[in-house]
Short mmCIF file of C-alpha atoms and ligand atoms in Angstrom, two decimals:
data_model
loop_
_atom_site.label_atom_id
_atom_site.label_comp_id
_atom_site.label_asym_id
_atom_site.label_seq_id
_atom_site.Cartn_x
_atom_site.Cartn_y
_atom_site.Cartn_z
CA UNK A 1 93.39 103.46 89.05
CA UNK A 2 97.13 102.78 88.91
CA UNK A 3 99.02 103.92 92.00
CA UNK A 4 102.71 104.36 92.81
CA UNK A 5 103.99 104.18 96.40
CA UNK A 6 107.43 105.66 96.95
CA UNK A 7 109.77 104.15 99.61
CA UNK A 8 111.13 100.80 100.74
CA UNK A 9 110.44 100.30 104.40
CA UNK A 10 107.87 98.79 106.69
CA UNK A 11 105.78 101.85 106.35
CA UNK A 12 105.57 101.47 102.54
CA UNK A 13 104.86 97.76 102.82
CA UNK A 14 101.94 98.46 105.18
CA UNK A 15 100.62 101.29 103.04
CA UNK A 16 100.86 99.13 99.92
CA UNK A 17 99.20 96.19 101.63
CA UNK A 18 96.27 98.38 102.60
CA UNK A 19 96.08 100.30 99.25
CA UNK A 20 96.09 96.98 97.36
CA UNK A 21 92.97 95.76 99.16
CA UNK A 22 90.77 98.50 97.62
CA UNK A 23 88.56 97.85 94.59
CA UNK A 24 89.74 101.31 93.37
CA UNK A 25 93.29 100.04 93.02
CA UNK A 26 94.07 98.36 89.73
CA UNK A 27 97.89 98.30 89.33
CA UNK A 28 100.04 99.09 92.30
CA UNK A 29 103.77 99.84 91.98
CA UNK A 30 106.31 100.57 94.65
CA UNK A 31 109.62 102.39 94.00
CA UNK A 32 112.00 100.81 95.05
CA UNK A 33 110.10 98.55 97.46
CA UNK A 34 111.43 95.52 99.25
CA UNK A 35 110.78 91.71 99.30
CA UNK A 36 107.49 92.19 101.06
CA UNK A 37 106.03 94.88 98.77
CA UNK A 38 106.62 92.55 95.79
CA UNK A 39 103.88 90.26 97.19
CA UNK A 40 101.20 93.09 96.99
CA UNK A 41 102.60 95.25 94.22
CA UNK A 42 105.18 95.39 91.48
CA UNK A 43 108.59 96.76 92.58
CA UNK A 44 110.29 99.35 90.33
CA UNK A 45 113.96 99.96 90.70
CA UNK A 46 113.95 103.75 90.86
CA UNK A 47 115.37 105.75 93.73
CA UNK A 48 113.05 107.92 95.85
CA UNK A 49 114.61 111.20 94.78
CA UNK A 50 115.01 110.41 91.18
CA UNK A 51 112.15 112.57 90.15
CA UNK A 52 112.79 112.52 86.39
CA UNK A 53 112.84 108.70 86.32
CA UNK A 54 109.74 108.52 88.53
CA UNK A 55 108.00 111.02 86.30
CA UNK A 56 108.79 109.05 83.10
CA UNK A 57 107.66 105.80 84.84
CA UNK A 58 104.42 107.35 86.05
CA UNK A 59 103.48 108.61 82.65
CA UNK A 60 104.37 105.27 81.03
CA UNK A 61 102.17 103.38 83.45
CA UNK A 62 99.29 105.84 83.63
CA UNK A 63 99.75 106.41 87.28
CA UNK A 64 96.99 108.61 88.71
CA UNK A 65 98.21 108.81 92.35
CA UNK A 66 101.61 108.88 93.89
CA UNK A 67 101.80 108.17 97.71
CA UNK A 68 105.06 109.43 99.06
CA UNK A 69 106.37 107.50 102.16
CA UNK A 70 109.69 109.00 103.38
CA UNK A 71 110.64 112.56 104.09
CA UNK A 72 113.66 112.94 101.71
CA UNK A 73 111.68 113.29 98.43
CA UNK A 74 109.22 115.64 100.18
CA UNK A 75 111.97 117.95 101.48
CA UNK A 76 113.55 117.80 98.03
CA UNK A 77 110.31 118.96 96.44
CA UNK A 78 108.66 116.00 94.79
CA UNK A 79 105.21 117.66 94.90
CA UNK A 80 106.63 120.83 93.36
CA UNK A 81 108.34 118.82 90.62
CA UNK A 82 105.16 117.12 89.53
CA UNK A 83 102.94 120.19 89.80
CA UNK A 84 105.27 122.41 87.85
CA UNK A 85 105.05 120.48 84.56
CA UNK A 86 101.81 120.35 82.60
CA UNK A 87 102.64 116.82 81.32
CA UNK A 88 102.18 115.44 84.81
CA UNK A 89 98.79 117.15 85.26
CA UNK A 90 96.86 113.85 85.45
CA UNK A 91 98.91 112.68 88.43
CA UNK A 92 97.84 113.50 91.99
CA UNK A 93 100.40 113.43 94.80
CA UNK A 94 99.91 112.57 98.45
CA UNK A 95 102.72 114.44 100.03
CA UNK A 96 103.17 118.15 100.93
CA UNK A 97 105.08 120.70 98.92
CA UNK A 98 108.64 121.74 99.71
CA UNK A 99 107.51 124.66 101.82
CA UNK A 100 105.23 122.40 103.90
CA UNK A 101 108.05 119.81 104.20
CA UNK A 102 110.10 122.40 106.04
CA UNK A 103 108.03 121.54 109.11
CA UNK A 104 110.19 118.44 109.25
CA UNK A 105 113.20 119.70 107.25
CA UNK A 106 113.96 122.55 109.59
CA UNK A 107 113.47 122.51 113.33
CA UNK A 108 113.81 126.29 113.51
CA UNK A 109 111.04 126.67 110.89
CA UNK A 110 108.79 124.31 112.86
CA UNK A 111 109.44 126.17 116.06
CA UNK A 112 108.75 129.52 114.58
CA UNK A 113 105.56 128.17 112.93
CA UNK A 114 104.33 126.90 116.36
CA UNK A 115 105.15 130.21 117.98
CA UNK A 116 103.24 132.15 115.37
CA UNK A 117 100.11 129.93 115.67
CA UNK A 118 100.35 129.56 119.46
CA UNK A 119 100.78 125.79 119.40
CA UNK A 120 102.02 124.52 122.72
CA UNK A 121 105.71 123.47 122.54
CA UNK A 122 108.94 123.87 124.52
CA UNK A 123 110.48 127.31 124.95
CA UNK A 124 113.35 127.73 122.49
CA UNK A 125 115.86 129.86 120.77
CA UNK A 126 117.89 129.37 117.59
CA UNK A 127 121.52 130.12 117.08
CA UNK A 128 124.08 130.16 114.25
CA UNK A 129 127.90 130.32 114.02
CA UNK A 130 127.56 134.04 114.25
CA UNK A 131 125.65 133.88 117.55
CA UNK A 132 127.55 131.18 119.46
CA UNK A 133 128.42 133.49 122.33
CA UNK A 134 124.73 134.52 122.80
CA UNK A 135 123.86 130.79 122.69
CA UNK A 136 126.33 130.00 125.45
CA UNK A 137 124.79 132.87 127.51
CA UNK A 138 121.29 131.47 126.87
CA UNK A 139 122.41 128.03 128.13
CA UNK A 140 123.77 129.66 131.27
CA UNK A 141 120.27 130.90 132.07
CA UNK A 142 118.76 127.41 131.63
CA UNK A 143 118.55 124.44 134.03
CA UNK A 144 119.61 120.98 132.93
CA UNK A 145 118.59 118.90 131.21
CA UNK A 146 118.36 120.90 127.98
CA UNK A 147 117.68 119.77 124.45
CA UNK A 148 119.92 120.66 121.48
CA UNK A 149 118.55 120.02 118.01
CA UNK A 150 120.44 120.35 114.67
CA UNK A 151 118.15 122.46 112.49
CA UNK A 152 118.18 120.18 109.34
CA UNK A 153 117.63 116.48 108.62
CA UNK A 154 120.19 114.37 110.41
CA UNK A 155 118.90 110.84 109.90
CA UNK A 156 117.16 110.86 113.27
CA UNK A 157 120.44 111.59 115.14
CA UNK A 158 120.41 115.43 115.38
CA UNK A 159 118.88 115.64 118.87
CA UNK A 160 121.10 115.71 121.97
CA UNK A 161 119.58 115.74 125.46
CA UNK A 162 122.34 117.23 127.67
CA UNK A 163 122.28 116.25 131.35
CA UNK A 164 124.36 119.23 132.44
CA UNK A 165 124.90 122.82 131.16
CA UNK A 166 128.59 122.03 130.64
CA UNK A 167 127.74 119.10 128.42
CA UNK A 168 125.23 121.16 126.61
CA UNK A 169 127.82 123.91 125.98
CA UNK A 170 130.39 121.49 124.54
CA UNK A 171 127.89 119.76 122.30
CA UNK A 172 126.51 123.15 121.15
CA UNK A 173 129.98 124.26 120.17
CA UNK A 174 130.63 120.93 118.40
CA UNK A 175 127.40 121.26 116.43
CA UNK A 176 127.91 124.78 115.31
CA UNK A 177 131.70 125.24 115.08
CA UNK A 178 132.79 121.64 114.19
CA UNK A 179 129.69 120.85 112.06
CA UNK A 180 128.94 117.67 114.09
CA UNK A 181 125.94 116.95 111.92
CA UNK A 182 127.36 118.61 108.83
CA UNK A 183 125.15 121.32 107.18
CA UNK A 184 122.27 120.10 109.37
CA UNK A 185 123.82 121.71 112.40
CA UNK A 186 124.65 125.06 110.79
CA UNK A 187 121.70 126.24 112.90
CA UNK A 188 120.98 124.82 116.30
CA UNK A 189 117.78 125.04 118.30
CA UNK A 190 118.20 125.07 122.04
CA UNK A 191 114.98 124.16 123.87
CA UNK A 192 113.72 123.32 127.40
CA UNK A 193 113.41 119.66 128.27
CA UNK A 194 109.82 118.53 128.53
CA UNK A 195 109.14 115.89 131.15
CA UNK A 196 106.22 113.63 130.39
CA UNK A 197 105.10 110.66 128.36
CA UNK A 198 105.46 110.63 124.57
CA UNK A 199 102.98 109.64 121.95
CA UNK A 200 102.32 110.37 118.29
CA UNK A 201 99.18 111.61 116.50
CA UNK A 202 98.76 111.33 112.76
CA UNK A 203 96.67 113.53 110.59
CA UNK A 204 95.90 113.29 106.90
CA UNK A 205 95.05 116.65 105.40
CA UNK A 206 94.25 118.16 101.97
CA UNK A 207 95.39 121.51 103.28
CA UNK A 208 91.98 122.67 104.40
CA UNK A 209 90.18 119.63 105.96
CA UNK A 210 91.66 116.72 107.83
CA UNK A 211 91.04 113.27 109.32
CA UNK A 212 92.86 112.11 112.43
CA UNK A 213 94.25 108.59 112.34
CA UNK A 214 94.70 106.32 115.41
CA UNK A 215 97.36 107.53 117.77
CA UNK A 216 100.44 105.40 118.62
CA UNK A 217 103.43 105.16 120.89
CA UNK A 218 106.73 103.98 119.60
CA UNK A 219 109.86 102.72 121.30
CA UNK A 220 113.02 104.50 119.99
CA UNK A 221 115.90 102.97 121.97
CA UNK A 222 117.63 99.77 121.02
CA UNK A 223 117.58 98.34 124.49
CA UNK A 224 114.80 97.07 126.74
CA UNK A 225 113.65 99.57 129.33
CA UNK A 226 114.43 102.40 126.87
CA UNK A 227 118.16 102.10 127.11
CA UNK A 228 120.95 102.39 124.67
CA UNK A 229 121.26 104.11 121.27
CA UNK A 230 118.39 105.67 119.43
CA UNK A 231 117.02 103.77 116.44
CA UNK A 232 114.42 104.41 113.73
CA UNK A 233 111.97 102.68 116.07
CA UNK A 234 111.81 99.18 117.62
CA UNK A 235 108.02 98.79 118.10
CA UNK A 236 104.72 100.54 118.45
CA UNK A 237 101.33 100.17 120.08
CA UNK A 238 97.98 101.69 119.20
CA UNK A 239 95.70 102.81 120.83
CA UNK A 240 97.66 104.57 123.60
CA UNK A 241 95.72 103.98 126.90
CA UNK A 242 97.01 107.10 128.65
CA UNK A 243 95.86 109.32 125.83
CA UNK A 244 92.09 108.90 125.37
CA UNK A 245 89.00 111.08 125.43
CA UNK A 246 89.68 114.51 126.74
CA UNK A 247 93.40 114.39 125.94
CA UNK A 248 92.77 113.59 122.26
CA UNK A 249 90.16 116.41 122.15
CA UNK A 250 92.80 118.80 123.52
CA UNK A 251 95.24 117.59 120.85
CA UNK A 252 92.70 118.36 118.21
CA UNK A 253 91.68 121.74 119.51
CA UNK A 254 95.09 123.09 120.67
CA UNK A 255 97.33 121.44 118.08
CA UNK A 256 95.61 119.94 115.01
CA UNK A 257 93.29 122.82 114.32
CA UNK A 258 95.85 125.64 114.62
CA UNK A 259 98.40 123.58 112.67
CA UNK A 260 95.99 123.16 109.69
CA UNK A 261 94.97 126.87 110.04
CA UNK A 262 98.71 127.82 109.93
CA UNK A 263 99.30 125.68 106.79
CA UNK A 264 96.43 127.61 105.15
CA UNK A 265 97.63 130.94 106.39
CA UNK A 266 101.07 130.35 104.98
CA UNK A 267 99.47 129.19 101.72
CA UNK A 268 101.30 125.91 101.75
CA UNK A 269 100.14 123.24 99.29
CA UNK A 270 99.94 120.64 102.03
CA UNK A 271 98.37 117.43 100.91
CA UNK A 272 99.64 114.57 102.99
CA UNK A 273 100.26 113.23 106.50
CA UNK A 274 101.23 115.33 109.47
CA UNK A 275 102.93 113.26 112.18
CA UNK A 276 102.73 115.19 115.44
CA UNK A 277 105.26 113.96 118.13
CA UNK A 278 103.75 114.95 121.46
CA UNK A 279 104.53 114.99 125.10
CA UNK A 280 101.69 114.51 127.52
CA UNK A 281 102.57 116.61 130.50
CA UNK A 282 100.03 116.16 133.20
CA UNK A 283 97.22 115.78 130.71
CA UNK A 284 98.34 118.68 128.49
CA UNK A 285 99.81 118.08 125.03
CA UNK A 286 102.98 119.80 123.81
CA UNK A 287 104.51 119.38 120.39
CA UNK A 288 107.99 117.86 120.34
CA UNK A 289 108.26 117.73 116.56
CA UNK A 290 106.42 117.59 113.27
CA UNK A 291 107.14 115.08 110.61
CA UNK A 292 105.59 115.49 107.18
CA UNK A 293 105.03 111.72 106.63
CA UNK A 294 103.76 108.72 108.57
CA UNK A 295 105.96 107.23 111.26
CA UNK A 296 107.86 103.95 110.91
CA UNK A 297 106.98 101.62 112.70
CA UNK A 298 103.93 103.54 113.85
CA UNK A 299 102.33 102.97 110.48
CA UNK A 300 102.53 99.23 110.99
CA UNK A 301 100.37 99.59 114.08
CA UNK A 302 98.06 102.38 112.99
CA UNK A 303 97.04 101.40 109.45
CA UNK A 304 95.83 97.88 110.38
CA UNK A 305 93.29 99.55 112.82
CA UNK A 306 91.70 101.60 110.05
CA UNK A 307 88.63 99.85 108.65
CA UNK A 308 87.88 102.18 105.76
CA UNK A 309 89.11 101.93 102.21
CA UNK A 310 92.43 103.86 102.56
CA UNK A 311 92.80 104.22 98.84
CA UNK A 312 89.54 106.12 98.61
CA UNK A 313 90.50 108.34 101.59
CA UNK A 314 93.95 109.08 100.04
CA UNK A 315 92.28 109.78 96.66
CA UNK A 316 89.93 112.31 98.33
CA UNK A 317 92.93 113.99 100.07
CA UNK A 318 94.89 114.13 96.74
CA UNK A 319 91.91 115.84 95.14
CA UNK A 320 91.42 118.24 98.04
CA UNK A 321 88.01 116.71 98.75
CA UNK A 322 88.50 115.40 102.33
CA UNK A 323 85.63 117.52 103.77
CA UNK A 324 83.03 115.26 105.44
CA UNK A 325 85.32 112.18 105.48
CA UNK A 326 85.26 110.16 108.69
CA UNK A 327 87.46 107.24 109.60
CA UNK A 328 86.37 104.16 111.54
CA UNK A 329 88.98 102.23 113.64
CA UNK A 330 88.75 98.83 115.17
CA UNK A 331 88.92 99.11 118.94
CA UNK A 332 91.28 96.17 119.08
CA UNK A 333 94.79 96.88 120.20
CA UNK A 334 97.66 96.75 117.64
CA UNK A 335 101.23 95.98 118.69
CA UNK A 336 104.18 96.07 116.41
CA UNK A 337 107.60 94.49 117.14
CA UNK A 338 110.49 95.45 114.95
CA UNK A 339 112.98 92.68 114.32
CA UNK A 340 116.49 94.06 113.56
CA UNK A 341 119.88 92.75 112.35
CA UNK A 342 122.25 92.10 115.19
CA UNK A 343 124.53 95.10 115.70
CA UNK A 344 121.95 97.69 114.59
CA UNK A 345 121.97 100.69 114.96
CA UNK A 346 125.71 100.23 114.59
CA UNK A 347 127.29 97.94 111.90
CA UNK A 348 125.33 94.86 110.92
CA UNK A 349 125.35 92.14 108.31
CA UNK A 350 123.19 92.07 105.16
CA UNK A 351 122.21 89.08 103.03
CA UNK A 352 121.29 86.61 105.79
CA UNK A 353 118.59 84.19 104.78
CA UNK A 354 115.32 84.63 106.59
CA UNK A 355 113.13 81.62 107.41
CA UNK A 356 109.85 80.83 109.10
CA UNK A 357 107.76 83.75 107.81
CA UNK A 358 105.28 81.13 106.42
CA UNK A 359 104.80 79.80 109.99
CA UNK A 360 103.28 83.11 111.17
CA UNK A 361 99.52 82.73 111.47
CA UNK A 362 98.23 85.17 114.01
CA UNK A 363 100.15 88.26 112.97
CA UNK A 364 100.84 90.37 109.93
CA UNK A 365 104.44 90.41 108.67
CA UNK A 366 105.54 93.72 107.17
CA UNK A 367 108.95 93.77 105.50
CA UNK A 368 111.44 96.66 106.02
CA UNK A 369 115.03 95.83 105.15
CA UNK A 370 114.51 92.78 103.08
CA UNK A 371 115.37 91.81 99.49
CA UNK A 372 115.38 88.71 97.29
CA UNK A 373 118.73 87.09 96.66
CA UNK A 374 119.67 86.01 93.21
CA UNK A 375 118.32 82.54 94.03
CA UNK A 376 115.02 84.05 95.09
CA UNK A 377 115.42 83.71 98.81
CA UNK A 378 114.28 86.41 101.16
CA UNK A 379 117.36 87.89 102.82
CA UNK A 380 118.15 90.71 105.25
CA UNK A 381 118.95 94.04 103.50
CA UNK A 382 118.85 96.63 106.26
CA UNK A 383 119.09 97.25 109.98
CA UNK A 384 115.36 97.08 110.64
CA UNK A 385 114.40 93.90 108.86
CA UNK A 386 110.88 92.93 109.65
CA UNK A 387 107.92 94.47 111.59
CA UNK A 388 105.41 92.03 113.01
CA UNK A 389 102.01 93.33 113.94
CA UNK A 390 99.17 91.61 115.88
CA UNK A 391 95.64 92.74 116.65
CA UNK A 392 94.03 91.50 119.88
CA UNK A 393 91.33 92.36 122.34
CA UNK A 394 93.78 93.91 124.83
CA UNK A 395 97.51 94.51 125.20
CA UNK A 396 98.39 91.18 126.85
CA UNK A 397 96.61 89.15 124.23
CA UNK A 398 98.15 91.11 121.46
CA UNK A 399 101.62 90.92 122.87
CA UNK A 400 101.30 87.23 123.27
CA UNK A 401 100.47 86.82 119.60
CA UNK A 402 103.10 89.24 118.29
CA UNK A 403 105.95 87.70 120.33
CA UNK A 404 105.00 84.17 119.28
CA UNK A 405 105.28 85.25 115.61
CA UNK A 406 108.55 87.01 116.29
CA UNK A 407 109.84 83.62 117.58
CA UNK A 408 108.71 81.92 114.45
CA UNK A 409 110.85 84.15 112.16
CA UNK A 410 114.56 83.32 112.08
CA UNK A 411 117.86 84.57 110.78
CA UNK A 412 121.35 84.70 112.03
CA UNK A 413 121.72 87.28 114.88
CA UNK A 414 118.17 88.54 114.85
CA UNK A 415 117.27 90.85 117.71
CA UNK A 416 114.06 92.40 119.07
CA UNK A 417 112.97 94.14 122.27
CA UNK A 418 110.80 92.03 124.45
CA UNK A 419 109.22 94.85 126.38
CA UNK A 420 107.20 96.58 123.78
CA UNK A 421 103.89 97.70 125.35
CA UNK A 422 104.88 96.92 128.90
CA UNK A 423 104.94 100.52 130.01
CA UNK A 424 101.51 101.36 128.66
CA UNK A 425 100.10 98.30 130.35
CA UNK A 426 100.64 100.16 133.58
CA UNK A 427 98.34 102.95 132.38
CA UNK A 428 95.53 100.62 131.45
CA UNK A 429 92.14 102.19 132.05
P1 AMP B 501 113.21 114.32 117.48
O1 AMP B 501 114.38 113.99 116.54
O2 AMP B 501 112.79 115.71 117.45
O3 AMP B 501 112.14 113.27 117.32
O4 AMP B 501 113.66 114.05 118.94
C1 AMP B 501 114.11 112.79 119.37
C2 AMP B 501 113.63 112.50 120.69
O5 AMP B 501 114.22 113.40 121.58
C3 AMP B 501 112.12 112.62 120.91
O6 AMP B 501 111.43 111.54 120.52
C4 AMP B 501 112.11 112.84 122.34
O7 AMP B 501 112.18 111.63 123.12
C5 AMP B 501 113.27 113.66 122.65
N1 AMP B 501 113.02 115.12 122.75
C6 AMP B 501 113.00 115.96 121.75
N2 AMP B 501 112.66 117.15 122.18
C7 AMP B 501 112.51 117.08 123.54
C8 AMP B 501 112.11 118.01 124.53
N3 AMP B 501 112.01 119.32 124.31
N4 AMP B 501 112.01 117.50 125.81
C9 AMP B 501 112.19 116.23 126.08
N5 AMP B 501 112.57 115.30 125.10
C10 AMP B 501 112.69 115.72 123.87
N1 LIG B 502 109.31 106.17 114.45
C1 LIG B 502 109.73 107.50 114.37
C2 LIG B 502 109.73 108.03 112.95
O1 LIG B 502 109.16 107.49 112.01
O2 LIG B 502 110.30 109.14 112.75
#
């Protein structure tokens, strides 16, 4: 079949790399893609929310399945767009409908959903401009630190962890009254701070049945030792040694099952990934957030561990026939190191020539912010430039490989964290 992947990051390169290995995949297209996806698929220069253009292209190329990478087209209703017009009836979409995408698009919606289906999460309340005074009163009754979340999508920046109630109050007022995050902070969720270790669990569902993918831990801060500004993600490891056996069973029973039951109860047309950000507090899982897509760079560590034909599994999900599907994972460890442009997540240069990718032998190189220059060279084209993933028998072996590969790849002012996986080594079982 012909397949279209939507997006342009390391996540989409990894998905395309895996999808293209399947005998079921005839032609693979990526819109808009990057320099890496052009090696496994054909890039198509259409933006991820240009539904009309994507629809026309899909009909023209006899696309049977569209796999949606990022959240923006989901929250804007890409599934609803394709399902609402008979002319697209031969195209199946992997990606939830607009109502389902609210689990990521609105923090208040996600909290209210968890409350209704008794899914463990932090205590919370939501406030608007009209209820600022009540919100300040609610903050007075809490003990610091407290967490403030802009309700809407804020490019990963809408969460503030305030170390004192005073700081929380001033941020809270800025968010609501001065629209610190624009419309995204027209509503603000205040929630208790959860103290524990974070990890992410990924589920693929057809709305009734589901498969659980390998879990992963990512590294969000720019600096080593988890310091400095938040980023899209600087690395990932899978599996997560502190989250095995009983803990993962608890995640399935207390979180995955009620979540899927909730999607059904709300009659959402949820076909796609659920990314569950979790805190492990003394062996008990609590949900920090839902995302309605795979994580990036978690995908780069998770997908290489899956031994099954991903295209077949996605096709089953797209057709709502996931029942009875089981996944097999390699028990090898995957580690991903994200190489970024110097200056990221602040200002950074684009267009720097990248060399040395061909020297990498023991790792997989997934492109994120890369493009081809007019002369055909691979150049930097974003903050997160390349994700390098290695598989190995344990964390030390894997890290050795992945860091050697990261040294092989060069461009002006490249940067990467050298401590990916160090924290989980301490939890080795
Ligand atoms: P989010 O944008 O929801 O992913 O939140 C960003 C980060 O803030 C999370 O990855 C956590 O590290 C942190 N965070 C969010 N909510 C909480 C919470 N209730 N307690 C502690 N940390 C949190
Ligand atoms: N790595 C975090 C995310 O994809 O949201």
